[in-house]
Coordinates of C-alpha atoms in Angstrom, one line a residue:
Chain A
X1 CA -21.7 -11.4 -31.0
X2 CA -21.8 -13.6 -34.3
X3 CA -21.6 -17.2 -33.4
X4 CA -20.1 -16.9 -29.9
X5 CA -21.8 -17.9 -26.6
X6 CA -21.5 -15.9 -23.7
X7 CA -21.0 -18.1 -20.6
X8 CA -20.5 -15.3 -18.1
X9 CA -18.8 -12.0 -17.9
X10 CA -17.0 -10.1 -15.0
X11 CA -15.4 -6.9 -14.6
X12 CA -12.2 -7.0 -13.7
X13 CA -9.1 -4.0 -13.4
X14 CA -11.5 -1.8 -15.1
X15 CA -12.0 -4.0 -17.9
X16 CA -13.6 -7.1 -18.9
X17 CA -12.9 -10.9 -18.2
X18 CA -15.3 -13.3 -20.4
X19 CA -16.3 -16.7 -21.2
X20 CA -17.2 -18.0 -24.3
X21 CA -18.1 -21.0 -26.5
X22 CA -18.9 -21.2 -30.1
X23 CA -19.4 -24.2 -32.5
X24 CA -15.9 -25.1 -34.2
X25 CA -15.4 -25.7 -37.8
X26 CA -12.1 -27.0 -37.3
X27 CA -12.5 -29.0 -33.9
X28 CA -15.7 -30.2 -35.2
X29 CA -17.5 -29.6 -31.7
X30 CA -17.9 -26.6 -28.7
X31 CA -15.0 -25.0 -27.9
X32 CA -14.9 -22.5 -25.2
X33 CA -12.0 -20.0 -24.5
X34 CA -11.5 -17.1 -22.1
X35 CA -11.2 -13.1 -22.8
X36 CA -9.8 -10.1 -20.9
X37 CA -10.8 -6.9 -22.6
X38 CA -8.4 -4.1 -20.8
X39 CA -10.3 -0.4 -20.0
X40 CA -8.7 0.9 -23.4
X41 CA -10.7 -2.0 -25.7
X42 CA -13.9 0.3 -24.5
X43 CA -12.2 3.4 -26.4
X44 CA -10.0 1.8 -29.3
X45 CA -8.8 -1.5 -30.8
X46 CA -5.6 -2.8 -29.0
X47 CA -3.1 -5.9 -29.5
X48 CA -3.9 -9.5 -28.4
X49 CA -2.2 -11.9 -26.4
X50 CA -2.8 -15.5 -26.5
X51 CA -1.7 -17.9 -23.7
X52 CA -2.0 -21.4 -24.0
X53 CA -2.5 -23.6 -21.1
X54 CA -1.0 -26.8 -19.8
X55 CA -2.1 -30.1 -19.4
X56 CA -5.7 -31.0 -17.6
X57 CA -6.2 -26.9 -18.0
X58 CA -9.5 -25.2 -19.1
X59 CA -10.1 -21.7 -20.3
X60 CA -10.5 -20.9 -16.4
X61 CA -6.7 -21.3 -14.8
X62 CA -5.4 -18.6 -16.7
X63 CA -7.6 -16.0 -15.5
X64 CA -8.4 -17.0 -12.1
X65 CA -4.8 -17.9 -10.8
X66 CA -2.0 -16.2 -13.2
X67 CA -3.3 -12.6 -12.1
X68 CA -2.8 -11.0 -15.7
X69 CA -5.5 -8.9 -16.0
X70 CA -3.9 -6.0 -13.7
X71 CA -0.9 -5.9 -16.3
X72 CA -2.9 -6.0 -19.6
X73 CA -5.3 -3.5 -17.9
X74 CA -1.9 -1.3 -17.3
X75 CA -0.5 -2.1 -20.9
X76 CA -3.8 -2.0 -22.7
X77 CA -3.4 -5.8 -23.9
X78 CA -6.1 -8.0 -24.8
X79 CA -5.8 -11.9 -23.5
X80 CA -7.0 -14.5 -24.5
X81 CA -6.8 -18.4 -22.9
X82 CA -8.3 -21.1 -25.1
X83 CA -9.3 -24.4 -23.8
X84 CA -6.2 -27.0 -24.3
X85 CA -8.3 -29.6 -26.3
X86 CA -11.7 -30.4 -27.4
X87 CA -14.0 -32.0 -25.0
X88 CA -16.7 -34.6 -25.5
X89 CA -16.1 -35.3 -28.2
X90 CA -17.6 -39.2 -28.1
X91 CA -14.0 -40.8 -28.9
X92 CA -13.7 -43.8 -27.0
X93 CA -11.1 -43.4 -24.4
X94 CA -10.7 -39.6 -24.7
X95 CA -10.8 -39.3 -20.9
X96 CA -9.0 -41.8 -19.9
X97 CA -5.5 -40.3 -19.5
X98 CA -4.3 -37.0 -17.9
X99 CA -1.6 -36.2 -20.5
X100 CA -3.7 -37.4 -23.4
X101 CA -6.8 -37.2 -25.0
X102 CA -9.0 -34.5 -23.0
X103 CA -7.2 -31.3 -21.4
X104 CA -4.1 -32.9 -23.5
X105 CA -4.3 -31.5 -27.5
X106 CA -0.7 -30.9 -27.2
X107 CA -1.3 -27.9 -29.5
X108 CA -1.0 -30.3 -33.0
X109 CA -3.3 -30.8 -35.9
X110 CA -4.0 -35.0 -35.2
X111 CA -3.5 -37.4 -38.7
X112 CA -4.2 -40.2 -36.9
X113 CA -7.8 -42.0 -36.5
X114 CA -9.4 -41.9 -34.4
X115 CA -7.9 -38.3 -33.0
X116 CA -7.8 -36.6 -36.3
X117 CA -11.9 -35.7 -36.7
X118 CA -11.7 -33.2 -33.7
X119 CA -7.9 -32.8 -32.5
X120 CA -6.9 -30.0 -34.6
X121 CA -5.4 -27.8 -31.8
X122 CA -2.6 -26.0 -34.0
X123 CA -5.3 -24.8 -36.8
X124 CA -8.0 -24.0 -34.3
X125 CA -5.1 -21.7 -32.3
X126 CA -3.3 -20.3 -35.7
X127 CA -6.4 -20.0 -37.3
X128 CA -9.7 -20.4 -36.5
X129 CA -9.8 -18.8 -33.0
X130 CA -8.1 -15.6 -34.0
X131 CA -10.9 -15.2 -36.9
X132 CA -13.5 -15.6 -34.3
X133 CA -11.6 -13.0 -31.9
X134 CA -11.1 -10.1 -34.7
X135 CA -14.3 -10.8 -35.7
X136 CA -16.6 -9.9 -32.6
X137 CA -13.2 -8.2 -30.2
X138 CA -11.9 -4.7 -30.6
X139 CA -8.2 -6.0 -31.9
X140 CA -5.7 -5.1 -34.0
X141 CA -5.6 -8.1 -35.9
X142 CA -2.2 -7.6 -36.7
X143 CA -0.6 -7.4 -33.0
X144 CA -0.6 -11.0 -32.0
X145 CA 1.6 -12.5 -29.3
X146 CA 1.3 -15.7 -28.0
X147 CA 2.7 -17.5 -24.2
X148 CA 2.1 -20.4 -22.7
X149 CA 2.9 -22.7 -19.8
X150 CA 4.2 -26.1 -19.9
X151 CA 2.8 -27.9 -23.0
X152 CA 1.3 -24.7 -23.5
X153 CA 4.8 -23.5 -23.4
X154 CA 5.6 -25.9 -26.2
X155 CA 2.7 -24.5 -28.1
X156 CA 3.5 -21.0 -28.0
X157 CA 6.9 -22.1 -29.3
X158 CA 5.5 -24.1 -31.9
X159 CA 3.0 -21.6 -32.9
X160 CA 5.2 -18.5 -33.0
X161 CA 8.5 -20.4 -35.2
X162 CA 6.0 -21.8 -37.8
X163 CA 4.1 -18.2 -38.3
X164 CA 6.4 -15.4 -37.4
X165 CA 4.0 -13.1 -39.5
X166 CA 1.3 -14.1 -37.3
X167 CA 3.1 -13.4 -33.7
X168 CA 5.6 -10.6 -33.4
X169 CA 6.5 -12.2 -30.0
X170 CA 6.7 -14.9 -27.7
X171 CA 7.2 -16.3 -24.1
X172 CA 7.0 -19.1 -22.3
X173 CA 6.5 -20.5 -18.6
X174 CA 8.3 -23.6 -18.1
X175 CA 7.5 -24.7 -21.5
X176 CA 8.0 -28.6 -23.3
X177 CA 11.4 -27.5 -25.4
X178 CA 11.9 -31.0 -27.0
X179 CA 8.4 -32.7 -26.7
X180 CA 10.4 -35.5 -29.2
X181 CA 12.2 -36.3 -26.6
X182 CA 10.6 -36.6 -23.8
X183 CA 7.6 -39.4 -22.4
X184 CA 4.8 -36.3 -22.4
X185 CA 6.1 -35.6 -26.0
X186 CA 6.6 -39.4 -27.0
X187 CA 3.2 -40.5 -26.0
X188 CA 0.9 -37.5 -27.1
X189 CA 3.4 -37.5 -30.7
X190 CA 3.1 -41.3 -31.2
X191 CA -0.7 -41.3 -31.0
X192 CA -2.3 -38.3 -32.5
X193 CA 1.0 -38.1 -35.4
X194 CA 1.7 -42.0 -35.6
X195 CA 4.9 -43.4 -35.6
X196 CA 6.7 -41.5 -38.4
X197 CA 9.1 -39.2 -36.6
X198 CA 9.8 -37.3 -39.4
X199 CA 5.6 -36.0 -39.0
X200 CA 6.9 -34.6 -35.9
X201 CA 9.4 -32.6 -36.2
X202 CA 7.5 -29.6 -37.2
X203 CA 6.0 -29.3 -33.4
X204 CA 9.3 -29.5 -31.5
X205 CA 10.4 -26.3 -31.0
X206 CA 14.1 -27.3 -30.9
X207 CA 13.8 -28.7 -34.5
X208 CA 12.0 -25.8 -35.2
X209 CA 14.4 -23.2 -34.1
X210 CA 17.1 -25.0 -36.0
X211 CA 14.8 -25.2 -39.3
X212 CA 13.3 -21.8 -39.0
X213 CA 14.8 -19.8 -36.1
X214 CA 12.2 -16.5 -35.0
X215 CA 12.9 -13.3 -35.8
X216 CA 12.9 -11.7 -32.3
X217 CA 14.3 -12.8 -28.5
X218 CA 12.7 -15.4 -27.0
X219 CA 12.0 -15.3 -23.5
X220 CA 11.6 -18.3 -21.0
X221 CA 11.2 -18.8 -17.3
X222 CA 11.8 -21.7 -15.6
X223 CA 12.1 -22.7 -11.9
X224 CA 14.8 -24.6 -10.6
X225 CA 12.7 -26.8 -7.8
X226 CA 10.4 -27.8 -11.4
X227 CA 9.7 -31.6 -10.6
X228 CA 9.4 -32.1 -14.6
X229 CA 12.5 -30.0 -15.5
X230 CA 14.9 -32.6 -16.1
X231 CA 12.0 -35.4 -17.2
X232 CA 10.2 -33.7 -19.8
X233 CA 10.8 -29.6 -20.2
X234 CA 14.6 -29.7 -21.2
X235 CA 15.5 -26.5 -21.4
X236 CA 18.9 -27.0 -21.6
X237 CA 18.6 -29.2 -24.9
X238 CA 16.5 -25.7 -26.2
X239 CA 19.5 -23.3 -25.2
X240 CA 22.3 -25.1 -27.3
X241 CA 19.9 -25.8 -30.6
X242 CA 19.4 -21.6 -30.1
X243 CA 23.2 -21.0 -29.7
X244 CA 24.1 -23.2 -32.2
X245 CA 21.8 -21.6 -34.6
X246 CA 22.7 -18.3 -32.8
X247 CA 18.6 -17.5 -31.9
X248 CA 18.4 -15.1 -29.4
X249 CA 17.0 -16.5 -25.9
X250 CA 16.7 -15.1 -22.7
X251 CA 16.3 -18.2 -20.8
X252 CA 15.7 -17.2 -17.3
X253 CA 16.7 -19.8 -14.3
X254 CA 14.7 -18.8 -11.2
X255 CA 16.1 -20.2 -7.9
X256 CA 13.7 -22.9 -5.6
X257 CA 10.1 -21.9 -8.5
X258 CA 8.0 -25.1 -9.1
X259 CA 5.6 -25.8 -11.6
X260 CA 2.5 -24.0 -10.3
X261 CA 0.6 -21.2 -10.6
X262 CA 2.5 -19.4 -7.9
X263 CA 5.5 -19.8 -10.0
X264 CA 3.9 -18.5 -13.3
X265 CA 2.2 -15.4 -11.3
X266 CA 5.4 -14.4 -10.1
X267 CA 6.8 -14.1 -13.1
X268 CA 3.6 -12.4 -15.3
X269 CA 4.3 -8.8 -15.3
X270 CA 7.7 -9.1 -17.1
X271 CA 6.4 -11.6 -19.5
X272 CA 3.6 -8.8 -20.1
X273 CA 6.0 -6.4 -20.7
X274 CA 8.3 -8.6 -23.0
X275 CA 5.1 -8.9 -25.8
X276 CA 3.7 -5.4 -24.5
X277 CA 6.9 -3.7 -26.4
X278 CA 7.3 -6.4 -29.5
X279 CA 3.3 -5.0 -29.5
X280 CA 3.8 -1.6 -29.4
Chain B
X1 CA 7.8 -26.2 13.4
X2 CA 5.9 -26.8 16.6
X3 CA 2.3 -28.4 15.9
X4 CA 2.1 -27.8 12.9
X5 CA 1.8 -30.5 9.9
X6 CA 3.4 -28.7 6.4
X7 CA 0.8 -29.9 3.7
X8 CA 2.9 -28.3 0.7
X9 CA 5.1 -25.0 0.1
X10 CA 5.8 -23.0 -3.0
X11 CA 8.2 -20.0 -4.2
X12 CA 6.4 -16.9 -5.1
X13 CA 7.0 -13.4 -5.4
X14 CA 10.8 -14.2 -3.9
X15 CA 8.8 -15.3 -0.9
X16 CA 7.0 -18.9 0.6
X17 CA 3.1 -19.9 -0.2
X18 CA 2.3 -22.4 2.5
X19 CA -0.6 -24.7 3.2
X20 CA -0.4 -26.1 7.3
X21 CA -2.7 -27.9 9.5
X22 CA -2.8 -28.3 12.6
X23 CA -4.7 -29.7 16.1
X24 CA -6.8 -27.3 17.2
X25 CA -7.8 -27.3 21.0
X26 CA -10.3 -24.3 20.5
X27 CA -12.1 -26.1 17.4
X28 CA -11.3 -29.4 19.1
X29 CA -10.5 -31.0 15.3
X30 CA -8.4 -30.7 12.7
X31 CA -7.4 -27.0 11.6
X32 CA -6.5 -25.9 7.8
X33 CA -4.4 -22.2 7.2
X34 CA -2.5 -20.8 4.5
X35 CA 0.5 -18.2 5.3
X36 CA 2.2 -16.3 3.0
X37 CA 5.8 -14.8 4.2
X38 CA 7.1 -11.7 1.8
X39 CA 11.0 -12.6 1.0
X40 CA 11.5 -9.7 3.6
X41 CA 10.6 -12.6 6.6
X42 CA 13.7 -13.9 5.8
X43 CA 16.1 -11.2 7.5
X44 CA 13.6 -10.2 9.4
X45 CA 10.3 -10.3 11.6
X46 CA 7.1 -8.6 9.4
X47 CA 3.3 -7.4 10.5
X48 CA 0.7 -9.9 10.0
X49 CA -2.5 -9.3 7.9
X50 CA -5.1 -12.0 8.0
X51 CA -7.9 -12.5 5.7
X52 CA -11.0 -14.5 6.4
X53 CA -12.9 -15.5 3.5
X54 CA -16.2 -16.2 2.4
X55 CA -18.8 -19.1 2.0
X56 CA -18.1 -22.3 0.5
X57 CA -13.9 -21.1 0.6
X58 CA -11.3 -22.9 2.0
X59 CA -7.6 -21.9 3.3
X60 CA -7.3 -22.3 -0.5
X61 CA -8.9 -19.8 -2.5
X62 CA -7.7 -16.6 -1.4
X63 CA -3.5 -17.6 -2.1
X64 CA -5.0 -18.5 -5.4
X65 CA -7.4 -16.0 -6.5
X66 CA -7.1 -12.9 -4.8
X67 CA -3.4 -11.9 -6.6
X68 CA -2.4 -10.6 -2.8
X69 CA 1.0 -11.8 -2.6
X70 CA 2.9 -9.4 -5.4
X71 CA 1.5 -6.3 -2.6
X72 CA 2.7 -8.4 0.3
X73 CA 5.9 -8.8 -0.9
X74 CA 6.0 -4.7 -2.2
X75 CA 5.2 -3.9 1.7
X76 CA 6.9 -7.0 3.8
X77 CA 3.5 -8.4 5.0
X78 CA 2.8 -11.7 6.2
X79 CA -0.8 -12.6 4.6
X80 CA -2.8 -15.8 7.2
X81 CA -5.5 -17.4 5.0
X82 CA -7.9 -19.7 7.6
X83 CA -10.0 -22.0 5.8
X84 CA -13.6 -21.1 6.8
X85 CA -15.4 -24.0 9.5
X86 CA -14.0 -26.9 11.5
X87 CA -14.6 -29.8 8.7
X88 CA -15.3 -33.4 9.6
X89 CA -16.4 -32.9 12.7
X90 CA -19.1 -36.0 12.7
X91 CA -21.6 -33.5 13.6
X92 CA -25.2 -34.5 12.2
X93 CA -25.7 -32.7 8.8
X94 CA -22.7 -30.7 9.0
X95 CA -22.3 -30.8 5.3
X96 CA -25.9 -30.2 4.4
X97 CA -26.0 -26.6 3.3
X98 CA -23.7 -24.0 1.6
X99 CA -24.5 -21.3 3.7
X100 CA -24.1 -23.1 7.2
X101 CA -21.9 -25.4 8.9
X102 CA -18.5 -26.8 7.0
X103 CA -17.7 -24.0 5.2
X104 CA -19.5 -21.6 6.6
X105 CA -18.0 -20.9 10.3
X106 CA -19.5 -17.3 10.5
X107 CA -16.3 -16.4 12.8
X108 CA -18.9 -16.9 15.8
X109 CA -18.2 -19.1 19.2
X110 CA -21.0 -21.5 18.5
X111 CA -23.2 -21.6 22.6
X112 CA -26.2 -23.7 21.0
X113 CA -26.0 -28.0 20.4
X114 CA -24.3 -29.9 18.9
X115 CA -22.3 -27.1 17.0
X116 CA -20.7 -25.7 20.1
X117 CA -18.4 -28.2 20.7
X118 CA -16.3 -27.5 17.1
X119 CA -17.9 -24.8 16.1
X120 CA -15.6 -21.8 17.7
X121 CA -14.4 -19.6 14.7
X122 CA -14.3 -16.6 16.7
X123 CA -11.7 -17.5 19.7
X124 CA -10.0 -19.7 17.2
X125 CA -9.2 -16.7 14.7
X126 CA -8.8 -14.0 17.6
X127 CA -6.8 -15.6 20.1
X128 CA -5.2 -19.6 19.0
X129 CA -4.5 -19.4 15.6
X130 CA -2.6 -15.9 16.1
X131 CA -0.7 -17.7 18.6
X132 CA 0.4 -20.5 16.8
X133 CA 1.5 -18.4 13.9
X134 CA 3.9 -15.7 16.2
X135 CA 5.0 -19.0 17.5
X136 CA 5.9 -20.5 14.1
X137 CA 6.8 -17.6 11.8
X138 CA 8.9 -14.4 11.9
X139 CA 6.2 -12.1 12.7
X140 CA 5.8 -8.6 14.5
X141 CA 3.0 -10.2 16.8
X142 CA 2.3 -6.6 17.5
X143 CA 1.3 -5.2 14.4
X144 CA -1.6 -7.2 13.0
X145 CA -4.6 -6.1 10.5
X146 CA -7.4 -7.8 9.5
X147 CA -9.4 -7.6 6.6
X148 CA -12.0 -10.0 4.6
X149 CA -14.5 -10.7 2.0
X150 CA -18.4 -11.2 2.4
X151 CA -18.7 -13.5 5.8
X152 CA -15.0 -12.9 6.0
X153 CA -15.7 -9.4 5.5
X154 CA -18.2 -9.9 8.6
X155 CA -15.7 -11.4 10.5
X156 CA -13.2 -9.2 9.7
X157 CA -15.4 -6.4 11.5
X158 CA -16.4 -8.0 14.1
X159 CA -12.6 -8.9 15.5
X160 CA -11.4 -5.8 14.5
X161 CA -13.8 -3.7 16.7
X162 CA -14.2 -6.2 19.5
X163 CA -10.5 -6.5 19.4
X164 CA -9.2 -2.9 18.5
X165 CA -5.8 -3.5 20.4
X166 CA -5.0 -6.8 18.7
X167 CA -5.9 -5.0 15.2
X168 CA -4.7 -2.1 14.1
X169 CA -6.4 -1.9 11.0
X170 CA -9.6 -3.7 9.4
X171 CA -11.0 -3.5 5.7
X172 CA -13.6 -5.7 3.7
X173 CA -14.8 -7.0 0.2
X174 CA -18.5 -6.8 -0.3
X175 CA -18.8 -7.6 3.9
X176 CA -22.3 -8.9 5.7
X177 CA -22.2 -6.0 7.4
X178 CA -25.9 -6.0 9.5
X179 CA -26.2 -10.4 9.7
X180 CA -28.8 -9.7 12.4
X181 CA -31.3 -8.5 9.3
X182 CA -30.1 -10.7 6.5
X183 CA -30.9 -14.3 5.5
X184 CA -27.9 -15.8 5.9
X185 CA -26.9 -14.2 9.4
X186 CA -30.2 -15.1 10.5
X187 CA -30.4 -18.3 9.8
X188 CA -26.5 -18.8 11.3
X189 CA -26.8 -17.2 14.1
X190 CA -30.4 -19.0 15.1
X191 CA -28.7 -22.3 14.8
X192 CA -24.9 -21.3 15.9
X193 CA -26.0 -18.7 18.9
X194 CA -29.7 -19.8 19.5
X195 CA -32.8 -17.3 19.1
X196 CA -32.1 -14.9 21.8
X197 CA -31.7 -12.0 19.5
X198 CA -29.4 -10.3 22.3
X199 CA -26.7 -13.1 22.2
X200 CA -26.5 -12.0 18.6
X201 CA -25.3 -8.1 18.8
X202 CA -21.6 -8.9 19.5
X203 CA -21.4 -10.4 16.3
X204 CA -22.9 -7.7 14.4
X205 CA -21.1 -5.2 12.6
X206 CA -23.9 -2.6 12.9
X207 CA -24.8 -3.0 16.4
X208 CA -21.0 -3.2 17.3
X209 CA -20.1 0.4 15.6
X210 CA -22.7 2.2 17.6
X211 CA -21.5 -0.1 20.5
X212 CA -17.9 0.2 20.5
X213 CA -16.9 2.3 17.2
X214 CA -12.9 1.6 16.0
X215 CA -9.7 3.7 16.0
X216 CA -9.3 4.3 12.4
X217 CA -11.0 4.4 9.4
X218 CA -12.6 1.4 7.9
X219 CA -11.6 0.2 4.2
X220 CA -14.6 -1.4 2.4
X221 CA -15.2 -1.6 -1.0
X222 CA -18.5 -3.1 -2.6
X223 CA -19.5 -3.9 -6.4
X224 CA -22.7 -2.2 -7.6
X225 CA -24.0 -5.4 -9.6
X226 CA -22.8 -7.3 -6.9
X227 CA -26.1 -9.7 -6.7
X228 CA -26.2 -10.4 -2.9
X229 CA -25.6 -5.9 -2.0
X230 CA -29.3 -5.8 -1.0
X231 CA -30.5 -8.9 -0.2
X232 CA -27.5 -10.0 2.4
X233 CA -24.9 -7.2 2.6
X234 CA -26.6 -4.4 3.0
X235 CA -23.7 -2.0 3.3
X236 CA -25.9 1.1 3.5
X237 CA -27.1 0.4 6.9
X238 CA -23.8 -0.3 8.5
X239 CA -23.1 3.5 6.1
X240 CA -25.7 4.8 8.0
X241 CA -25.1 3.8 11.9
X242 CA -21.1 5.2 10.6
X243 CA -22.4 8.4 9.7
X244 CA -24.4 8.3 13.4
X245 CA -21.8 7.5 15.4
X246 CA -19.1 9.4 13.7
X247 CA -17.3 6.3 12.8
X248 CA -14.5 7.5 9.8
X249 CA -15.9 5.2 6.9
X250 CA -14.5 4.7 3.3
X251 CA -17.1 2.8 1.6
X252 CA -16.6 3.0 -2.3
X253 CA -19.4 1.9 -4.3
X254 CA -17.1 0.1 -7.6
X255 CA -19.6 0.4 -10.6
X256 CA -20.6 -3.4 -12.0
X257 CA -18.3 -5.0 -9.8
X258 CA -19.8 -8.2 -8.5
X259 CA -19.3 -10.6 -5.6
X260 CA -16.6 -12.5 -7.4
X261 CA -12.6 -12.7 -6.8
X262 CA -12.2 -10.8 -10.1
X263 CA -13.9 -7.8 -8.3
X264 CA -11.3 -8.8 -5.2
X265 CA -8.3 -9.1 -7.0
X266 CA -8.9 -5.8 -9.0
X267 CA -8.7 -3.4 -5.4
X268 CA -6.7 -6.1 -3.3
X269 CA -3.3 -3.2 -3.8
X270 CA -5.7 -0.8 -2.3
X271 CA -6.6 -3.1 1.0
X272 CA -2.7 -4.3 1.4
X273 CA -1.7 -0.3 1.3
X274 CA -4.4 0.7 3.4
X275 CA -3.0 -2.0 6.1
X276 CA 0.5 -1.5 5.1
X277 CA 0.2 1.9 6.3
X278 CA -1.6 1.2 9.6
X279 CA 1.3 -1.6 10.1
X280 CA 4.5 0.8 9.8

């Protein structure tokens, strides 16, 4: 494989689950991410689907806990889980906080010192990590989706509205819907964006859906017993931007869910399905 | 609920993850468990399948790794999760070594000093814990099955054939299945059971088959680059004394499968039908 690290391999469903690090032009350090090749990747090239994690996440949670790998095996989907910021970087105070810094990239391209020289989470994602994958994957480069959970959520979002051409679909798990207005958001914007709110608008997705809309439904879960729902995921602000813009959204309540893994597992298969058909 | 501390709950598959402890009169401590109950325990009283997990595992792993509770909640079973040892007991070097003492019960009734006074895996999975959960949950106490993965997969075995009317169906994950002739049973049941080889058959998966057989056929699947198959699991000989005694046996060899929770999770809707059956 050209430039990529194998950390270990295991086969899982019939397929493949992978993971990998490789130097990073655009992080400007290692960055590792996570792979399940379905059985039909051995025979044929087949659609990817990114999923982006939440915060204090690695490449692992995804694959160990959101038990995905049976569906894409069944659909013939690749996945693929990136780490949700770069690590070790040597920035003083990286590790310091859970919902910044380490684990906490917040899926933006920093401008700020001293953030900017490795926190380029929204290039690395759009750009650098999906050259990587085509490159030494059997995809078809042109079948991306992209999901997420929680600020991973948010980054799907974010993602998917800014490069439509990129993504042809896109979920999320209890995602960050208005990260401008929220204390995750507020704290994560403030420091790697800097003060000027206008430099943020164009990674809340309910400025973006207003600005840009997405050409296809959206489709979000969210659980009702979420101890963050109210705090800092605020769906509801989501859902009127997209009916006052008139953006489809299938915004899914689920009764007594929570944040978890549990929550997000329970939920997988139709999210599967949702990008498994925008995918062909 | 009677005796029993809630640690935390969560939503999944329409049904309740739940992490409990309790005080233990056989382990004479502080006991961990993890009970899944399908949405159908709501209206109703369900069969109870309990899984007994490996080295090193807590009450924690399987809920999170194995992807069992979609298959529970298909077939209305209640899934019991133990964690693996007594922990904290204040016994001398209890925490020394990964493949013996915390962590690493062995599902045996400890006779030898100073284990034996915590160290009681076998009654406490056979006869209390069962108790306290048809005490506690909607259950059929009737209909129970047992199944497990590497020790568990051991342990599993051994209740289910010394215990064929309590169980009325038994499969395994990559089992210990001859301990008497592998390093890690050796060195467990020297130190939990003393050297007396004799003391050791009843714990033996091998030696009980030819002693005691079971009433229906036994589930176990096993990964070919599973790096522990020849060394400690040794699934040919228990194959073998199967084939002697006429014991019905469906042992499927899963090419380059290994010992991991990947390989679980990939035939788990196998082991829940295969009990689901048995279960009515």
């Amino acid at each position: 494989m050209t430039n990529l690290k194998v950390i270990s391999e295991y086969q899982c469903f019939a397929g493949k689950v992978g993971f990998y690090s490789h130097a990073s032009s655009t992080c400007h350090g290692e960055m590792r991410f996570a792979v399940y090749q379905p059985p039909q990747a051995s025979q044929k090239p087949v659609p990817v689907l990114y999923f982006l994690s939440g915060l204090t996440c690695t490449e692992e949670n995804f694959m160990v806990k959101a038990g995905a790998q049976r569906y894409a095996a069944e659909y013939g989907l690749m996945l693929v889980a990136p780490d949700t910021s770069p690590r070790n970087t040597g920035i003083a105070g990286e590790d310091d906080d859970w919902d910044f810094g380490t684990g906490a990239g917040f899926y933006v391209d920093a401008t700020t010192e001293p953030w900017k020289a490795h926190y380029q989470m929204y290039s690395y994602i759009v750009q650098e990590l999906p050259t990587l994958i085509n490159a030494n994957f059997p995809t078809q480069s042109e079948k991306q989706g992209i999901f997420g959970h929680s600020m991973g959520g948010h980054g799907a979002l974010v993602c998917a509205m800014r490069n439509p051409h990129l993504y042809k679909s896109v979920s999320a798990f209890a995602p960050i819907t208005a990260p401008m207005r929220c204390p995750w958001g507020e704290k994560a914007f403030s420091r790697y964006l800097g003060t000027n709110e206008e430099a943020w608008r164009s990674y809340d997705a309910s400025e973006l859906v207003k600005q840009l809309g997405y050409h296809s439904s959206i489709l979000i879960d969210q659980g009702t017993a979420d101890k963050f729902l109210t705090s800092q995921l605020l769906p509801d602000v989501f859902a009127q931007v997209c009916a006052e813009v008139k953006q489809p959204l299938n915004l899914r309540y689920q009764q007594d869910y929570d944040h978890s893994y549990y929550f997000i597992a329970s939920f997988m298969a139709d999210h599967i399905r949702h990008h498994a058909i925008a995918l062909g």
